Amino acid sequence: MSSQLTEEENGDDSIYDELCIDDESDEFVNNTPSDPGLKQNLNSWPNTYPVVWPLPSSEDPETQAIPSVCSSGRGSTDGAHFIYPLEVRSRTSSLVNGLLTELYDTYRNGTGSGLGLYHDSVDSSTEASGSDAFLSRSNPESAFLLELSERQSRRHQIQFLKQKDWNELKAIKEELRRRIAVQSAKLLRQLKQKDRLKHKVQKNCDIVTACLQAVSQKRRVDTKLKFTLEPSLGKHGFQQWYDALKAVARLPTGIPNEWRRRVWLTLADQYLHSISIDWEKTMRFTFNERSNPDDDSMGIQIVKDLHRTGCSSYCGQEAEQDRVVLKRVLLAYARWNKIVGYCQGFNILAALILEVMEGNEGDALKIMIYLIDKVLPDSYFVNNLRALSVDMAVFRDLLRLKLTDLSHHLDVLQKTANRESGGGYEPPLTNVFTMQWFLTLFATCLPNHTVLKIWDSVFFEGSEIILRVALAIWAKLGAQIECCQNADEFYSTMGRLTQEMLEDNLIDSNELMQTVYSMATFPFPQLAELREKYTYNITPFPAPVRSASFSGSKSGAKLKTWQHCRAKPGCS
């Protein structure tokens, strides 16, 4: 019936065009304005990735296209040995990233079903065709219906109808029937197009699934990967979505920026649901305007730290309102988790989270809760930073295992520094830098786009990503560090390199993440044992040392800074 409708009956036929369906090519087409650089980006990935970590190599390049074979003759599932050609991985990653970005651009106005474009088209077209398009017709019946619609109450409408004779009412009835038929035809067409659009979405999701499986480690779990826009209902719906997005995060391009907010919130919402949290009640409690007994002391410390956030959007007079929002989020988390309260470094974490959440306070609080309470180890910010101290000790052991030459050189510098200190205490050289890296999850030493990729991985892989990233950074800087002849020179070099990492993109984000994922299998071998070992054998924080003998040295200044960092990050 719809195919026989006249142009006049169809009204505005741009609705069909908006649905972006290509009848001839069975492919999804996005006709909405999009990033002009998207098409170029799909073809501009470098064909090779410089790998920082010393991966197994082969003289024959063809051998890198097949998995290594263990002694049993079966293909190894070790992620460090199952190596696809980097060109294949980069092209696959670009394809997946392009598809995900395209899906997001098309459905970003959705209401949860992922069909935002469809909803917008149906709502606008139905409203237009049901009112303006029809009432603008110049026949008497249309004028009558327009006049009838101006009667506000049902009683006035009945009185108006009683004034019309039988023939007028009969003509009006026929007009209404005709309009109903036209609207029914339009609705039928929209429903059919909705089914077509769902089919197109599913096909693109299937393509993403195929790409993820193609570059996977070919484990049994990888064969069950299935990409979906959102977790489906059912017992295994969330886990299926989680596994697919974890695979996306492992690709060189990672999770598209447009998807990050949705992905993080889905993870946080699932966690809050798993612990049966009434979020509306939580929001009323954490963001209430009444002062709680602990608010004053925490508020003072928070205000002190706000100007040290380091994020440009929270510095200066013009950012006063942003700082107010940041303070509210930090205070809300302190109210939520009274054991942790507020710790130095939270301001930097919350500032970046607020940027991703586009300033939404409630969403930012969800992510803070998920990150600190769920993802990071227990006691990371309490009990004198016990878990953080454990990870710093574990990191030094991993450095000895994975970067033997660099670790040995640092040990030599350490012994020299201890002798020169005249019996005083010189903290482990790596601690001065890794402590801040761990506390802020690298937000103070790497550009935002790199930090966000790291956080994506932390959310999906867990806190061991923090140790992997630190290892990858030290591996990248190792050649310059090994040229240092003493601790002073080490501190000076690391200070310069840290600034270059933050400002000059000294470390490529794609290269860094490839190194992180390729350095060892998941979970990291011996990590659990090392953490358990140091949890019960951690060396307590040293007592403050006399700094007079260091007053003129760079190492003394660094030591004072380090002691200050150790004393201050604890809960206020």
Coordinates of C-alpha atoms in Angstrom, one line a residue:
M1 CA 0.0 0.0 0.0
S2 CA 2.8 2.4 0.9
S3 CA 4.4 2.0 -2.5
Q4 CA 1.2 3.5 -4.1
L5 CA 1.2 6.6 -2.0
T6 CA 1.5 9.9 -3.9
E7 CA 4.2 12.4 -3.1
E8 CA 1.5 14.6 -1.5
E9 CA 0.5 11.8 0.8
N10 CA 4.0 10.9 1.7
G11 CA 4.7 14.4 2.9
D12 CA 8.4 14.9 3.5
D13 CA 10.2 11.8 2.0
S14 CA 13.5 12.8 3.5
I15 CA 12.6 10.4 6.3
Y16 CA 13.6 7.4 4.1
D17 CA 16.9 9.0 3.3
E18 CA 17.7 9.7 6.9
L19 CA 17.7 6.0 7.7
C20 CA 20.9 5.5 5.7
I21 CA 20.0 2.3 4.0
D22 CA 21.8 1.3 0.9
D23 CA 19.4 -1.0 -1.0
E24 CA 21.9 -2.2 -3.6
S25 CA 25.0 -2.9 -1.5
D26 CA 23.8 -4.7 1.6
E27 CA 26.0 -2.4 3.7
F28 CA 25.3 0.1 6.3
V29 CA 25.7 3.7 5.2
N30 CA 26.0 6.7 7.5
N31 CA 24.7 9.8 5.7
T32 CA 25.0 12.0 8.8
P33 CA 27.8 14.5 9.0
S34 CA 30.9 12.7 10.3
D35 CA 34.5 13.4 11.0
P36 CA 36.1 14.2 7.6
G37 CA 39.3 12.5 8.8
L38 CA 37.6 9.2 9.5
K39 CA 38.1 7.7 6.1
Q40 CA 41.7 8.9 5.9
N41 CA 42.4 7.5 9.4
L42 CA 41.2 4.1 8.4
N43 CA 44.0 3.9 5.8
S44 CA 46.7 5.8 7.6
W45 CA 47.7 3.3 10.3
P46 CA 51.4 2.6 10.1
N47 CA 52.1 -0.8 8.6
T48 CA 54.5 -1.6 11.4
Y49 CA 54.7 -0.8 15.1
P50 CA 58.0 -0.3 16.8
V51 CA 57.9 -2.6 19.8
V52 CA 59.7 -1.6 23.0
W53 CA 59.7 -4.9 24.6
P54 CA 62.2 -7.5 23.4
L55 CA 59.7 -9.9 21.8
P56 CA 60.7 -13.3 20.4
S57 CA 62.0 -12.8 16.9
S58 CA 62.6 -14.9 13.9
E59 CA 64.8 -14.6 10.9
D60 CA 62.0 -15.8 8.7
P61 CA 59.2 -13.2 8.6
E62 CA 56.7 -15.8 7.6
T63 CA 57.1 -17.6 10.9
Q64 CA 55.6 -14.6 12.7
A65 CA 52.3 -15.3 11.0
I66 CA 51.7 -18.6 12.8
P67 CA 51.5 -19.4 16.5
S68 CA 54.5 -21.0 18.2
V69 CA 54.1 -24.7 18.9
C70 CA 54.9 -26.1 22.3
S71 CA 56.4 -29.4 23.0
S72 CA 53.0 -31.1 22.9
G73 CA 52.6 -30.1 19.3
R74 CA 49.6 -27.9 20.1
G75 CA 49.6 -24.2 19.4
S76 CA 50.5 -22.1 22.3
T77 CA 47.9 -19.8 23.9
D78 CA 50.6 -17.6 25.3
G79 CA 49.8 -14.0 24.3
A80 CA 53.5 -13.2 24.2
H81 CA 54.2 -15.9 21.6
F82 CA 51.1 -15.9 19.4
I83 CA 52.2 -13.2 17.1
Y84 CA 50.2 -12.0 14.1
P85 CA 51.9 -9.8 11.5
L86 CA 51.8 -6.3 12.8
E87 CA 50.4 -5.1 9.4
V88 CA 47.4 -7.5 9.9
R89 CA 46.8 -6.3 13.4
S90 CA 46.9 -2.7 12.5
R91 CA 44.6 -3.0 9.6
T92 CA 42.2 -5.1 11.6
S93 CA 42.3 -2.6 14.4
S94 CA 41.6 0.3 12.0
L95 CA 38.6 -1.6 10.6
V96 CA 37.2 -2.3 14.1
N97 CA 37.8 1.3 15.2
G98 CA 36.1 2.7 12.0
L99 CA 33.1 0.4 12.5
L100 CA 32.8 1.3 16.1
T101 CA 33.1 5.0 15.4
E102 CA 30.5 4.8 12.6
L103 CA 28.1 2.9 14.8
Y104 CA 28.5 5.5 17.5
D105 CA 28.1 8.5 15.2
T106 CA 24.9 7.0 13.8
Y107 CA 23.3 5.9 17.1
R108 CA 24.7 8.4 19.6
N109 CA 21.2 10.0 20.1
G110 CA 19.7 6.7 21.0
T111 CA 17.7 6.0 24.2
G112 CA 19.4 2.7 25.1
S113 CA 18.4 0.6 22.2
G114 CA 21.1 1.8 19.9
L115 CA 18.7 3.1 17.3
G116 CA 18.7 6.8 18.1
L117 CA 18.6 7.8 14.4
Y118 CA 15.6 5.7 13.9
H119 CA 13.8 7.1 16.9
D120 CA 14.6 10.7 15.9
S121 CA 13.3 10.1 12.3
V122 CA 10.1 8.4 13.4
D123 CA 9.3 11.0 16.1
S124 CA 10.0 14.0 13.9
S125 CA 8.3 12.6 10.8
T126 CA 5.2 11.4 12.5
E127 CA 4.8 14.7 14.3
A128 CA 5.3 16.7 11.2
S129 CA 3.1 14.6 9.0
G130 CA 0.4 14.3 11.6
S131 CA 0.0 18.0 12.2
D132 CA 1.6 20.6 10.0
A133 CA 1.7 18.6 6.8
F134 CA -1.9 17.6 6.9
L135 CA -3.4 20.7 8.4
S136 CA -1.7 22.8 5.8
R137 CA -3.9 21.2 3.1
S138 CA -6.3 23.8 1.6
N139 CA -9.5 21.7 1.4
P140 CA -12.5 22.5 3.6
E141 CA -12.1 19.4 5.8
S142 CA -8.6 20.4 6.7
A143 CA -9.7 23.8 7.6
F144 CA -12.4 22.3 9.8
L145 CA -10.0 20.0 11.5
L146 CA -7.7 22.9 12.2
E147 CA -10.5 24.9 13.7
L148 CA -11.6 21.9 15.8
S149 CA -8.1 21.4 17.2
E150 CA -8.2 25.0 18.4
R151 CA -11.0 24.1 20.8
Q152 CA -9.2 23.3 24.0
S153 CA -11.9 21.3 25.9
R154 CA -13.9 18.3 24.9
R155 CA -17.1 20.2 25.7
H156 CA -16.3 23.0 23.3
Q157 CA -15.3 20.5 20.6
I158 CA -18.7 18.7 20.9
Q159 CA -20.6 22.0 20.7
F160 CA -18.5 22.8 17.6
L161 CA -19.4 19.5 16.0
K162 CA -23.1 19.9 16.7
Q163 CA -23.1 23.0 14.6
K164 CA -22.2 21.0 11.4
D165 CA -24.7 19.3 9.2
W166 CA -24.7 15.7 8.2
N167 CA -22.9 16.1 4.9
E168 CA -20.1 18.1 6.5
L169 CA -19.6 15.5 9.1
K170 CA -19.6 12.7 6.5
A171 CA -16.9 14.5 4.5
I172 CA -14.8 15.0 7.6
K173 CA -15.2 11.3 8.5
E174 CA -13.8 10.4 5.0
E175 CA -10.9 12.8 5.4
L176 CA -10.0 11.2 8.8
R177 CA -10.2 7.7 7.3
R178 CA -7.9 8.8 4.5
R179 CA -5.4 10.3 6.9
I180 CA -5.4 7.2 9.1
A181 CA -4.6 5.1 6.0
V182 CA -1.7 7.4 5.1
Q183 CA -0.4 7.4 8.6
S184 CA -0.7 3.6 8.8
A185 CA 1.2 3.2 5.6
K186 CA 4.0 5.5 6.9
L187 CA 4.1 3.6 10.2
L188 CA 4.3 0.3 8.3
R189 CA 7.2 1.6 6.2
Q190 CA 9.0 2.8 9.3
L191 CA 8.6 -0.5 11.0
K192 CA 10.0 -2.3 8.0
Q193 CA 12.9 0.1 7.9
K194 CA 13.5 -0.4 11.6
D195 CA 13.9 -4.1 11.0
R196 CA 16.3 -3.4 8.1
L197 CA 18.3 -1.1 10.3
K198 CA 18.5 -3.6 13.0
H199 CA 19.8 -6.1 10.5
K200 CA 22.4 -3.7 9.3
V201 CA 23.6 -3.0 12.8
Q202 CA 23.8 -6.7 13.5
K203 CA 25.9 -7.3 10.4
N204 CA 28.3 -4.6 11.4
C205 CA 28.5 -6.1 14.9
D206 CA 29.2 -9.5 13.3
I207 CA 32.0 -7.9 11.3
V208 CA 33.6 -6.5 14.5
T209 CA 33.2 -10.0 16.1
A210 CA 34.9 -11.6 13.2
C211 CA 37.8 -9.2 13.3
L212 CA 38.3 -9.7 17.1
Q213 CA 38.3 -13.4 16.6
A214 CA 40.7 -13.2 13.7
V215 CA 43.4 -11.5 15.9
S216 CA 42.6 -13.4 19.1
Q217 CA 44.9 -16.0 20.7
K218 CA 42.6 -18.7 19.4
R219 CA 41.7 -19.9 22.9
R220 CA 38.4 -21.6 23.5
V221 CA 37.0 -18.5 25.2
D222 CA 38.0 -16.4 22.1
T223 CA 35.7 -18.5 19.9
K224 CA 32.8 -17.3 22.0
L225 CA 33.5 -13.6 21.5
K226 CA 30.5 -11.7 20.3
F227 CA 30.4 -7.9 20.0
T228 CA 27.2 -6.1 21.0
L229 CA 26.5 -2.4 21.4
E230 CA 25.3 -3.0 24.9
P231 CA 25.1 -5.9 27.3
S232 CA 22.2 -8.1 26.3
L233 CA 19.7 -9.5 28.8
G234 CA 20.3 -12.9 30.2
K235 CA 22.6 -14.7 32.5
H236 CA 25.7 -14.3 30.3
G237 CA 24.8 -11.0 28.6
F238 CA 27.1 -8.7 30.5
Q239 CA 30.1 -11.2 30.4
Q240 CA 29.8 -11.5 26.7
W241 CA 29.8 -7.8 26.2
Y242 CA 32.7 -7.4 28.7
D243 CA 34.9 -10.0 26.9
A244 CA 34.3 -8.3 23.5
L245 CA 35.1 -4.8 24.7
K246 CA 38.2 -6.2 26.5
A247 CA 39.3 -7.5 23.1
V248 CA 38.7 -4.1 21.5
A249 CA 40.7 -2.4 24.2
R250 CA 43.7 -4.7 23.3
L251 CA 43.7 -3.5 19.7
P252 CA 46.3 -0.8 18.8
T253 CA 43.5 1.8 18.3
G254 CA 41.8 0.8 21.6
I255 CA 38.3 1.9 22.5
P256 CA 37.1 4.9 20.4
N257 CA 36.9 8.1 22.3
E258 CA 33.2 8.4 21.5
W259 CA 32.5 5.1 23.2
R260 CA 34.6 5.6 26.4
R261 CA 31.9 7.3 28.5
R262 CA 29.3 4.7 27.7
V263 CA 31.8 1.8 28.3
W264 CA 33.0 3.1 31.7
L265 CA 29.4 3.8 32.9
T266 CA 28.3 0.3 31.8
L267 CA 31.1 -1.2 33.9
A268 CA 30.4 1.1 36.9
D269 CA 26.6 0.5 36.7
Q270 CA 27.1 -3.3 36.6
Y271 CA 29.3 -3.1 39.7
L272 CA 26.9 -1.0 41.6
H273 CA 24.1 -3.3 40.7
S274 CA 26.1 -6.3 41.8
I275 CA 26.4 -4.8 45.3
S276 CA 22.7 -3.8 45.4
I277 CA 23.2 0.0 45.6
D278 CA 20.2 2.3 45.6
W279 CA 21.8 5.0 43.4
E280 CA 19.1 7.6 43.9
K281 CA 19.4 7.3 47.6
T282 CA 23.2 7.4 47.3
M283 CA 23.1 10.6 45.3
R284 CA 20.9 12.3 47.8
F285 CA 23.3 11.4 50.6
T286 CA 26.6 12.1 48.9
F287 CA 25.6 15.4 47.2
N288 CA 23.4 16.8 50.0
E289 CA 24.0 20.4 50.9
R290 CA 24.0 19.8 54.6
S291 CA 27.4 19.6 56.2
N292 CA 28.5 16.3 57.8
P293 CA 30.9 16.2 60.8
D294 CA 33.9 15.2 58.7
D295 CA 33.2 17.6 55.8
D296 CA 35.2 20.6 57.2
S297 CA 38.5 18.8 57.6
M298 CA 38.2 17.0 54.3
G299 CA 37.0 20.2 52.6
I300 CA 40.1 22.1 53.7
Q301 CA 42.4 19.5 52.3
I302 CA 40.4 19.3 49.0
V303 CA 40.5 23.0 48.5
K304 CA 44.3 23.1 49.0
D305 CA 44.7 20.4 46.3
L306 CA 42.3 21.9 43.7
H307 CA 44.8 24.4 42.5
R308 CA 47.4 21.7 42.1
T309 CA 45.2 19.5 39.9
G310 CA 47.4 20.2 36.9
C311 CA 44.5 20.0 34.5
S312 CA 44.1 23.2 32.5
S313 CA 40.3 23.3 32.8
Y314 CA 40.7 23.5 36.6
C315 CA 43.4 26.2 36.8
G316 CA 43.0 30.0 36.9
Q317 CA 40.1 32.3 37.8
E318 CA 38.1 31.3 34.8
A319 CA 37.9 27.7 36.1
E320 CA 36.2 28.5 39.4
Q321 CA 33.0 26.8 38.5
D322 CA 34.8 23.7 37.3
R323 CA 36.7 23.6 40.7
V324 CA 33.3 23.8 42.5
V325 CA 32.1 20.7 40.6
L326 CA 35.4 18.9 41.2
K327 CA 35.2 19.6 44.9
R328 CA 31.6 18.3 45.1
V329 CA 32.6 15.0 43.4
L330 CA 35.6 14.6 45.8
L331 CA 33.5 15.4 48.8
A332 CA 30.8 13.0 47.6
Y333 CA 33.3 10.1 47.3
A334 CA 34.6 10.9 50.8
R335 CA 31.1 10.7 52.2
W336 CA 30.5 7.4 50.3
N337 CA 33.7 5.7 51.5
K338 CA 34.5 7.1 55.0
I339 CA 37.3 4.6 55.4
V340 CA 39.2 6.0 52.5
G341 CA 37.9 9.5 52.7
Y342 CA 40.0 11.9 50.7
C343 CA 43.6 11.3 49.6
Q344 CA 46.0 13.4 47.7
G345 CA 45.9 12.4 44.1
F346 CA 42.2 12.0 44.0
N347 CA 41.8 15.5 42.6
I348 CA 43.8 14.5 39.5
L349 CA 41.8 11.2 39.1
A350 CA 38.5 13.0 39.5
A351 CA 39.4 15.8 37.1
L352 CA 40.1 13.4 34.3
I353 CA 37.0 11.4 35.1
L354 CA 34.9 14.5 34.9
E355 CA 36.3 15.3 31.5
V356 CA 35.3 11.9 30.2
M357 CA 31.9 12.2 31.9
E358 CA 31.4 15.6 30.3
G359 CA 31.0 17.3 33.7
N360 CA 28.2 15.0 35.0
E361 CA 28.8 14.8 38.8
G362 CA 26.8 11.7 39.4
D363 CA 28.4 9.7 36.6
A364 CA 31.9 10.9 37.8
L365 CA 31.1 9.6 41.3
K366 CA 30.1 6.2 39.8
I367 CA 33.5 5.9 38.1
M368 CA 35.4 7.0 41.2
I369 CA 33.6 4.3 43.2
Y370 CA 34.3 1.6 40.5
L371 CA 37.9 2.5 40.1
I372 CA 38.9 2.9 43.8
D373 CA 36.6 0.3 45.4
K374 CA 36.6 -2.4 42.7
V375 CA 39.5 -2.1 40.3
L376 CA 42.5 -1.0 42.5
P377 CA 43.8 -3.3 45.2
D378 CA 42.5 -3.0 48.7
S379 CA 44.4 -0.5 50.9
Y380 CA 45.8 1.3 47.9
F381 CA 44.8 4.6 49.6
V382 CA 44.5 3.5 53.3
N383 CA 46.6 1.9 56.0
N384 CA 49.5 4.1 55.2
L385 CA 49.2 3.3 51.5
R386 CA 50.1 -0.3 52.2
A387 CA 48.9 -1.8 48.9
L388 CA 50.7 1.0 47.0
S389 CA 53.9 0.2 49.0
V390 CA 53.5 -3.4 48.1
D391 CA 53.2 -2.7 44.4
M392 CA 56.3 -0.5 44.4
A393 CA 58.3 -3.3 46.0
V394 CA 56.7 -5.8 43.5
F395 CA 57.7 -3.5 40.7
R396 CA 61.3 -3.5 41.7
D397 CA 61.3 -7.3 41.6
L398 CA 59.6 -7.3 38.2
L399 CA 62.2 -4.8 37.0
R400 CA 65.0 -7.3 38.0
L401 CA 63.2 -10.1 36.1
K402 CA 62.3 -8.3 32.9
L403 CA 64.9 -5.5 32.5
T404 CA 68.0 -7.1 34.1
D405 CA 70.6 -4.7 32.8
L406 CA 68.7 -1.6 33.7
S407 CA 67.9 -3.0 37.2
H408 CA 71.6 -3.8 37.7
H409 CA 72.6 -0.3 36.7
L410 CA 70.0 1.2 39.1
D411 CA 71.4 -1.0 41.9
V412 CA 74.9 0.4 41.2
L413 CA 73.6 4.0 41.4
Q414 CA 71.7 3.1 44.5
K415 CA 74.7 1.7 46.3
T416 CA 76.8 4.7 45.4
A417 CA 74.0 7.1 46.6
N418 CA 73.8 5.2 49.9
R419 CA 77.6 5.5 50.4
E420 CA 77.6 9.2 49.6
S421 CA 74.7 9.9 52.0
G422 CA 77.1 9.1 54.9
G423 CA 74.9 6.4 56.4
G424 CA 71.6 8.2 55.8
Y425 CA 68.6 6.7 53.9
E426 CA 68.4 7.1 50.2
P427 CA 65.0 5.8 49.0
P428 CA 64.9 3.4 46.1
L429 CA 65.6 5.4 42.9
T430 CA 62.5 4.1 41.1
N431 CA 60.2 4.9 44.0
V432 CA 60.6 8.7 43.6
F433 CA 58.8 8.5 40.3
T434 CA 56.7 5.4 40.3
M435 CA 54.9 6.4 43.5
Q436 CA 53.4 9.4 41.8
W437 CA 52.7 7.4 38.6
F438 CA 50.8 4.8 40.6
L439 CA 48.9 7.3 42.8
T440 CA 47.6 9.2 39.8
L441 CA 47.5 6.3 37.3
F442 CA 50.1 8.1 35.1
A443 CA 47.9 11.2 34.7
T444 CA 50.9 13.4 35.7
C445 CA 53.5 11.9 33.4
L446 CA 51.7 11.1 30.1
P447 CA 49.4 13.0 27.8
N448 CA 45.6 12.6 28.3
H449 CA 45.0 10.4 25.2
T450 CA 47.6 7.9 26.4
V451 CA 46.3 8.0 30.0
L452 CA 42.8 7.2 28.8
K453 CA 44.0 4.2 26.9
I454 CA 45.8 3.0 30.0
W455 CA 42.7 3.5 32.1
D456 CA 40.6 1.6 29.6
S457 CA 42.9 -1.4 30.1
V458 CA 43.0 -1.0 33.9
F459 CA 39.2 -1.2 33.9
F460 CA 39.2 -4.4 31.9
E461 CA 42.4 -6.1 32.9
G462 CA 42.8 -5.0 36.5
S463 CA 45.5 -3.2 38.4
E464 CA 48.4 -5.3 37.0
I465 CA 48.2 -3.0 34.0
I466 CA 49.7 -0.3 36.2
L467 CA 52.8 -2.5 36.7
R468 CA 53.0 -3.4 33.0
V469 CA 52.8 0.3 31.9
A470 CA 55.6 1.2 34.4
L471 CA 57.8 -1.6 33.1
A472 CA 57.1 -0.4 29.5
I473 CA 58.0 3.2 30.3
W474 CA 61.3 2.2 32.1
A475 CA 62.1 0.0 29.1
K476 CA 61.6 2.9 26.8
L477 CA 63.8 5.2 28.9
G478 CA 66.3 2.6 29.8
A479 CA 69.0 3.5 27.2
Q480 CA 69.2 7.1 28.5
I481 CA 69.1 6.1 32.2
E482 CA 72.0 3.7 31.7
C483 CA 74.1 6.6 30.7
C484 CA 73.7 8.2 34.1
Q485 CA 76.8 8.0 36.3
N486 CA 75.3 8.8 39.7
A487 CA 72.0 9.5 41.5
D488 CA 72.1 13.2 40.9
E489 CA 72.4 12.7 37.2
F490 CA 69.7 10.1 37.3
Y491 CA 67.3 12.4 39.0
S492 CA 68.1 15.2 36.6
T493 CA 67.6 12.9 33.6
M494 CA 64.4 11.4 34.9
G495 CA 63.0 14.9 35.6
R496 CA 63.7 15.9 32.0
L497 CA 62.3 12.7 30.5
T498 CA 59.2 12.9 32.6
Q499 CA 58.5 16.4 31.3
E500 CA 59.2 15.2 27.7
M501 CA 56.8 12.3 28.2
L502 CA 54.1 14.7 29.3
E503 CA 54.6 17.5 26.8
D504 CA 56.4 16.1 23.8
N505 CA 54.8 12.7 23.2
L506 CA 58.1 11.0 23.9
I507 CA 56.2 7.7 24.2
D508 CA 53.8 6.7 21.4
S509 CA 50.5 5.5 22.9
N510 CA 50.0 2.7 20.4
E511 CA 53.5 1.4 20.8
L512 CA 53.2 1.6 24.6
M513 CA 50.0 -0.4 24.7
Q514 CA 51.3 -3.0 22.3
T515 CA 54.3 -3.4 24.7
V516 CA 52.0 -3.7 27.7
Y517 CA 50.0 -6.5 26.2
S518 CA 53.0 -8.4 24.6
M519 CA 55.4 -8.5 27.5
A520 CA 53.8 -11.4 29.3
T521 CA 50.7 -13.5 29.5
F522 CA 47.7 -12.5 31.6
P523 CA 47.7 -12.7 34.5
F524 CA 51.3 -11.6 34.9
P525 CA 53.5 -14.7 36.0
Q526 CA 54.5 -14.5 39.7
L527 CA 52.6 -11.3 40.3
A528 CA 50.1 -12.8 42.7
E529 CA 52.9 -14.5 44.6
L530 CA 55.0 -11.4 44.8
R531 CA 52.1 -9.3 46.0
E532 CA 51.3 -11.9 48.7
K533 CA 55.0 -12.0 49.8
Y534 CA 55.3 -8.2 50.2
T535 CA 51.8 -7.8 51.8
Y536 CA 53.1 -9.6 54.9
N537 CA 56.7 -8.5 54.6
I538 CA 56.6 -4.9 53.6
T539 CA 59.3 -2.7 54.9
P540 CA 57.6 0.1 56.9
F541 CA 58.1 3.7 55.9
P542 CA 61.4 5.0 57.1
A543 CA 61.5 7.7 59.8
P544 CA 62.4 11.2 58.7
V545 CA 66.1 11.5 58.1
R546 CA 68.3 14.5 58.7
S547 CA 68.6 16.3 55.4
A548 CA 71.5 18.6 56.3
S549 CA 74.0 16.3 54.6
F550 CA 71.9 16.4 51.4
S551 CA 71.0 20.1 51.5
G552 CA 73.2 21.0 48.5
S553 CA 72.4 18.0 46.3
K554 CA 69.7 17.2 43.8
S555 CA 69.2 13.9 45.4
G556 CA 68.6 15.6 48.7
A557 CA 65.9 17.7 47.1
K558 CA 64.3 14.7 45.5
L559 CA 64.5 12.9 48.9
K560 CA 62.6 15.7 50.6
T561 CA 60.0 15.6 47.9
W562 CA 59.7 11.9 48.2
Q563 CA 59.3 12.1 52.0
H564 CA 56.7 14.8 51.5
C565 CA 54.8 12.6 49.1
R566 CA 54.9 9.7 51.5
A567 CA 53.6 11.8 54.4
K568 CA 50.9 13.6 52.6
P569 CA 49.0 11.2 50.4
G570 CA 47.5 9.3 53.4
C571 CA 43.9 9.9 54.3
S572 CA 43.1 13.2 55.9

